Tab-separated table of C-alpha atoms and ligand atoms in Angstrom:
chain	number	residue	atom	x	y	z
A	1	UNK	CA	12.169	10.080	-13.703
A	2	UNK	CA	9.313	7.664	-12.947
A	3	UNK	CA	6.092	8.938	-11.413
A	4	UNK	CA	4.502	7.093	-8.499
A	5	UNK	CA	0.930	7.485	-7.218
A	6	UNK	CA	0.364	6.311	-3.654
A	7	UNK	CA	-3.186	5.312	-2.663
A	8	UNK	CA	-4.044	5.446	1.046
A	9	UNK	CA	-7.128	5.510	3.260
A	10	UNK	CA	-5.786	6.203	6.721
A	11	UNK	CA	-2.739	7.317	8.649
A	12	UNK	CA	-0.337	7.159	5.734
A	13	UNK	CA	2.852	6.306	7.597
A	14	UNK	CA	3.943	4.114	4.675
A	15	UNK	CA	3.022	6.855	2.220
A	16	UNK	CA	5.265	9.246	4.127
A	17	UNK	CA	8.191	6.802	4.155
A	18	UNK	CA	7.841	6.257	0.423
A	19	UNK	CA	7.613	9.986	-0.315
A	20	UNK	CA	10.708	10.853	1.720
A	21	UNK	CA	12.691	7.859	0.404
A	22	UNK	CA	12.308	9.029	-3.177
A	23	UNK	CA	12.827	12.725	-2.426
A	24	UNK	CA	16.566	12.351	-2.774
A	25	UNK	CA	16.641	9.634	-5.438
A	26	UNK	CA	17.002	10.377	-9.130
A	27	UNK	CA	14.893	7.386	-10.191
A	28	UNK	CA	11.369	8.436	-9.194
A	29	UNK	CA	9.177	10.595	-7.062
A	30	UNK	CA	5.746	10.367	-5.542
A	31	UNK	CA	3.783	12.675	-7.816
A	32	UNK	CA	0.337	12.114	-6.348
A	33	UNK	CA	-1.355	10.840	-3.208
A	34	UNK	CA	-4.842	9.489	-3.860
A	35	UNK	CA	-7.065	9.134	-0.806
A	36	UNK	CA	-10.698	8.287	-0.195
A	37	UNK	CA	-11.554	9.686	3.220
A	38	UNK	CA	-11.659	13.467	3.658
A	39	UNK	CA	-10.251	13.262	7.193
A	40	UNK	CA	-7.486	10.716	6.465
A	41	UNK	CA	-4.251	11.740	8.161
A	42	UNK	CA	-2.336	10.903	4.999
A	43	UNK	CA	-3.596	14.249	3.686
A	44	UNK	CA	-1.664	16.157	6.379
A	45	UNK	CA	1.464	14.166	5.627
A	46	UNK	CA	1.227	14.779	1.873
A	47	UNK	CA	0.604	18.500	2.375
A	48	UNK	CA	3.580	18.804	4.695
A	49	UNK	CA	5.762	17.134	2.083
A	50	UNK	CA	4.269	19.224	-0.769
A	51	UNK	CA	2.881	16.251	-2.688
A	52	UNK	CA	-0.287	16.898	-4.717
A	53	UNK	CA	-3.358	15.031	-3.480
A	54	UNK	CA	-6.551	13.763	-5.037
A	55	UNK	CA	-9.656	12.917	-3.004
A	56	UNK	CA	-11.795	10.330	-4.742
A	57	UNK	CA	-15.219	8.835	-4.066
A	58	UNK	CA	-16.729	5.520	-5.072
A	59	UNK	CA	-18.255	6.919	-8.255
A	60	UNK	CA	-14.865	8.216	-9.412
A	61	UNK	CA	-13.345	4.782	-8.910
A	62	UNK	CA	-16.099	2.368	-9.904
A	63	UNK	CA	-18.673	4.194	-12.041
A	64	UNK	CA	-16.588	6.555	-14.175
A	65	UNK	CA	-13.115	6.739	-15.698
A	66	UNK	CA	-12.245	9.749	-13.554
A	67	UNK	CA	-9.439	8.071	-11.605
A	68	UNK	CA	-7.925	6.369	-14.666
A	69	UNK	CA	-8.005	9.631	-16.622
A	70	UNK	CA	-6.330	11.551	-13.841
A	71	UNK	CA	-3.593	8.922	-13.490
A	72	UNK	CA	-3.017	8.819	-17.255
A	73	UNK	CA	-3.019	12.623	-17.531
A	74	UNK	CA	-0.412	12.753	-14.821
A	75	UNK	CA	1.661	10.068	-16.573
A	76	UNK	CA	1.772	7.809	-13.544
A	77	UNK	CA	4.094	4.798	-14.005
A	78	UNK	CA	3.383	2.858	-10.818
A	79	UNK	CA	0.441	2.745	-8.398
A	80	UNK	CA	1.411	1.870	-4.849
A	81	UNK	CA	-1.350	0.898	-2.432
A	82	UNK	CA	-0.412	1.696	1.161
A	83	UNK	CA	-3.371	1.041	3.400
A	84	UNK	CA	-5.985	1.666	0.698
A	85	UNK	CA	-9.079	-0.268	1.712
A	86	UNK	CA	-11.266	-0.305	-1.412
A	87	UNK	CA	-11.032	-3.093	-3.956
A	88	UNK	CA	-9.274	-1.967	-7.138
A	89	UNK	CA	-11.677	-2.350	-10.080
A	90	UNK	CA	-10.870	-4.486	-13.095
A	91	UNK	CA	-10.721	-1.500	-15.448
A	92	UNK	CA	-7.982	0.171	-13.408
A	93	UNK	CA	-5.968	-3.066	-13.358
A	94	UNK	CA	-6.378	-3.310	-17.150
A	95	UNK	CA	-5.290	0.310	-17.584
A	96	UNK	CA	-2.147	-0.317	-15.474
A	97	UNK	CA	-1.191	-3.959	-16.050
A	98	UNK	CA	1.521	-5.150	-13.605
A	99	UNK	CA	1.799	-1.560	-12.432
A	100	UNK	CA	-0.216	-1.774	-9.208
A	101	UNK	CA	1.290	-3.162	-6.026
A	102	UNK	CA	0.078	-3.559	-2.454
A	103	UNK	CA	1.536	-4.318	0.941
A	104	UNK	CA	-0.227	-6.653	3.346
A	105	UNK	CA	0.750	-6.844	7.033
A	106	UNK	CA	1.020	-10.643	7.223
A	107	UNK	CA	2.514	-13.582	5.379
A	108	UNK	CA	-0.024	-14.202	2.630
A	109	UNK	CA	-1.854	-16.415	1.865
A	110	UNK	CA	-2.350	-16.528	5.626
A	111	UNK	CA	-4.545	-13.822	7.133
A	112	UNK	CA	-5.574	-12.098	3.917
A	113	UNK	CA	-8.785	-11.334	2.081
A	114	UNK	CA	-11.706	-8.976	2.510
A	115	UNK	CA	-12.015	-7.522	5.986
A	116	UNK	CA	-8.489	-8.539	6.977
A	117	UNK	CA	-6.807	-5.250	7.720
A	118	UNK	CA	-5.375	-3.343	10.662
A	119	UNK	CA	-5.384	-4.938	14.076
A	120	UNK	CA	-7.683	-7.748	12.940
A	121	UNK	CA	-4.801	-9.291	11.041
A	122	UNK	CA	-2.520	-9.269	14.075
A	123	UNK	CA	-5.297	-10.580	16.333
A	124	UNK	CA	-5.714	-13.512	13.963
A	125	UNK	CA	-1.961	-14.180	14.024
A	126	UNK	CA	-2.038	-14.183	17.820
A	127	UNK	CA	-5.090	-16.445	18.002
A	128	UNK	CA	-3.474	-18.902	15.623
A	129	UNK	CA	-0.401	-19.037	17.920
A	130	UNK	CA	1.851	-18.449	14.935
A	131	UNK	CA	5.503	-18.063	15.815
A	132	UNK	CA	6.203	-15.721	12.943
A	133	UNK	CA	4.489	-13.101	10.880
A	134	UNK	CA	5.659	-10.475	8.444
A	135	UNK	CA	4.822	-8.488	5.347
A	136	UNK	CA	3.845	-9.408	1.824
A	137	UNK	CA	4.345	-7.077	-1.110
A	138	UNK	CA	2.379	-8.283	-4.125
A	139	UNK	CA	0.908	-7.298	-7.472
A	140	UNK	CA	-2.749	-6.398	-7.336
A	141	UNK	CA	-5.355	-8.423	-9.165
A	142	UNK	CA	-9.139	-8.459	-8.876
A	143	UNK	CA	-9.224	-10.438	-5.645
A	144	UNK	CA	-8.185	-8.941	-2.299
A	145	UNK	CA	-4.610	-9.945	-1.392
A	146	UNK	CA	-4.341	-12.623	-4.088
A	147	UNK	CA	-1.928	-11.241	-6.703
A	148	UNK	CA	1.553	-12.585	-7.444
A	149	UNK	CA	3.894	-12.192	-4.491
A	150	UNK	CA	6.924	-9.976	-5.054
A	151	UNK	CA	8.579	-10.127	-1.650
A	152	UNK	CA	7.969	-11.365	1.890
A	153	UNK	CA	9.894	-10.453	5.026
A	154	UNK	CA	9.470	-12.211	8.362
A	155	UNK	CA	9.614	-11.403	12.044
A	156	UNK	CA	9.302	-13.694	15.079
A	157	UNK	CA	6.201	-13.625	17.277
A	158	UNK	CA	6.738	-14.547	20.924
A	159	UNK	CA	4.235	-15.655	23.543
A	160	UNK	CA	4.467	-12.242	25.184
A	161	UNK	CA	3.473	-10.429	22.009
A	162	UNK	CA	0.045	-8.820	21.808
A	163	UNK	CA	-1.728	-7.773	18.606
A	164	UNK	CA	-0.418	-4.259	19.280
A	165	UNK	CA	3.225	-5.275	19.649
A	166	UNK	CA	2.903	-7.511	16.586
A	167	UNK	CA	1.547	-4.502	14.675
A	168	UNK	CA	4.581	-2.460	15.723
A	169	UNK	CA	7.010	-5.129	14.566
A	170	UNK	CA	5.226	-5.490	11.246
A	171	UNK	CA	5.079	-1.748	10.696
A	172	UNK	CA	8.854	-1.589	11.138
A	173	UNK	CA	9.270	-4.136	8.360
A	174	UNK	CA	6.877	-2.193	6.141
A	175	UNK	CA	8.763	1.055	6.566
A	176	UNK	CA	12.086	-0.683	6.074
A	177	UNK	CA	11.255	-2.697	2.956
A	178	UNK	CA	8.397	-1.117	0.987
A	179	UNK	CA	10.383	1.854	-0.428
A	180	UNK	CA	13.301	-0.292	-1.565
A	181	UNK	CA	11.058	-2.932	-3.133
A	182	UNK	CA	9.284	-0.164	-5.052
A	183	UNK	CA	12.667	1.081	-6.225
A	184	UNK	CA	13.686	-2.352	-7.453
A	185	UNK	CA	10.407	-2.723	-9.365
A	186	UNK	CA	10.992	0.623	-11.052
A	187	UNK	CA	14.477	-0.480	-12.079
A	188	UNK	CA	13.202	-3.542	-13.933
B	201	GRF	C1	-0.272	-1.120	6.722
B	201	GRF	O1	-0.213	-2.032	7.764
B	201	GRF	C2	-0.383	-1.837	5.418
B	201	GRF	O2	0.259	-3.058	5.420
B	201	GRF	C3	-1.852	-2.048	5.283
B	201	GRF	O3	-2.428	-0.879	5.819
B	201	GRF	C4	-1.550	-0.299	6.779
B	201	GRF	C5	-1.337	1.124	6.417
B	201	GRF	O4	-0.701	1.846	7.431
B	201	GRF	N1	-2.208	-2.414	3.948
B	201	GRF	P1	-0.292	3.346	7.182
B	201	GRF	O5	-1.557	4.122	6.819
B	201	GRF	O6	0.700	3.392	6.072
B	201	GRF	O7	0.277	3.845	8.478
């Protein structure tokens, strides 16, 4: 049984999908939800699903080995970022080489990088008049949204779409594909 840690900063809808997906699978479970905002809704979701949580601050992540030690102690095999907005430090990447993945709500390398999250991404897609957008699941390296791409899935954008409707379409893809891509990585 592999052990997954999900990192999230906000609502945690992807975290919830991942937790429930693996609840009835013999391959893995979400053993820990790491979050960095005391009032993040992901906490309610994790509690409801009886998944242990860990609230971290910047010192834990950047100045000490607190986070790494906790993850190692808990024998975490894969770190899954799902709406986690802080840059992952080099030492954590070194401690978990090729074991940290992220999902981005656009077709990288378009509309990625620091500050490109949430509705801003979909506003940029709309402003660019792109006719498609999608999701990118990728390994995490030291640069925001720049690691090796694992999988992309696409959806059409029409003239009638607004940033909000684009967000809804993209979120559907995220919920549909992220759990199964995680599963296939764990099977490698
Ligand atoms: C998702 O759009 C994900 O792609 C991005 O952050 C958002 C998280 O949403 N990295 P949620 O908290 O899982 O609902």
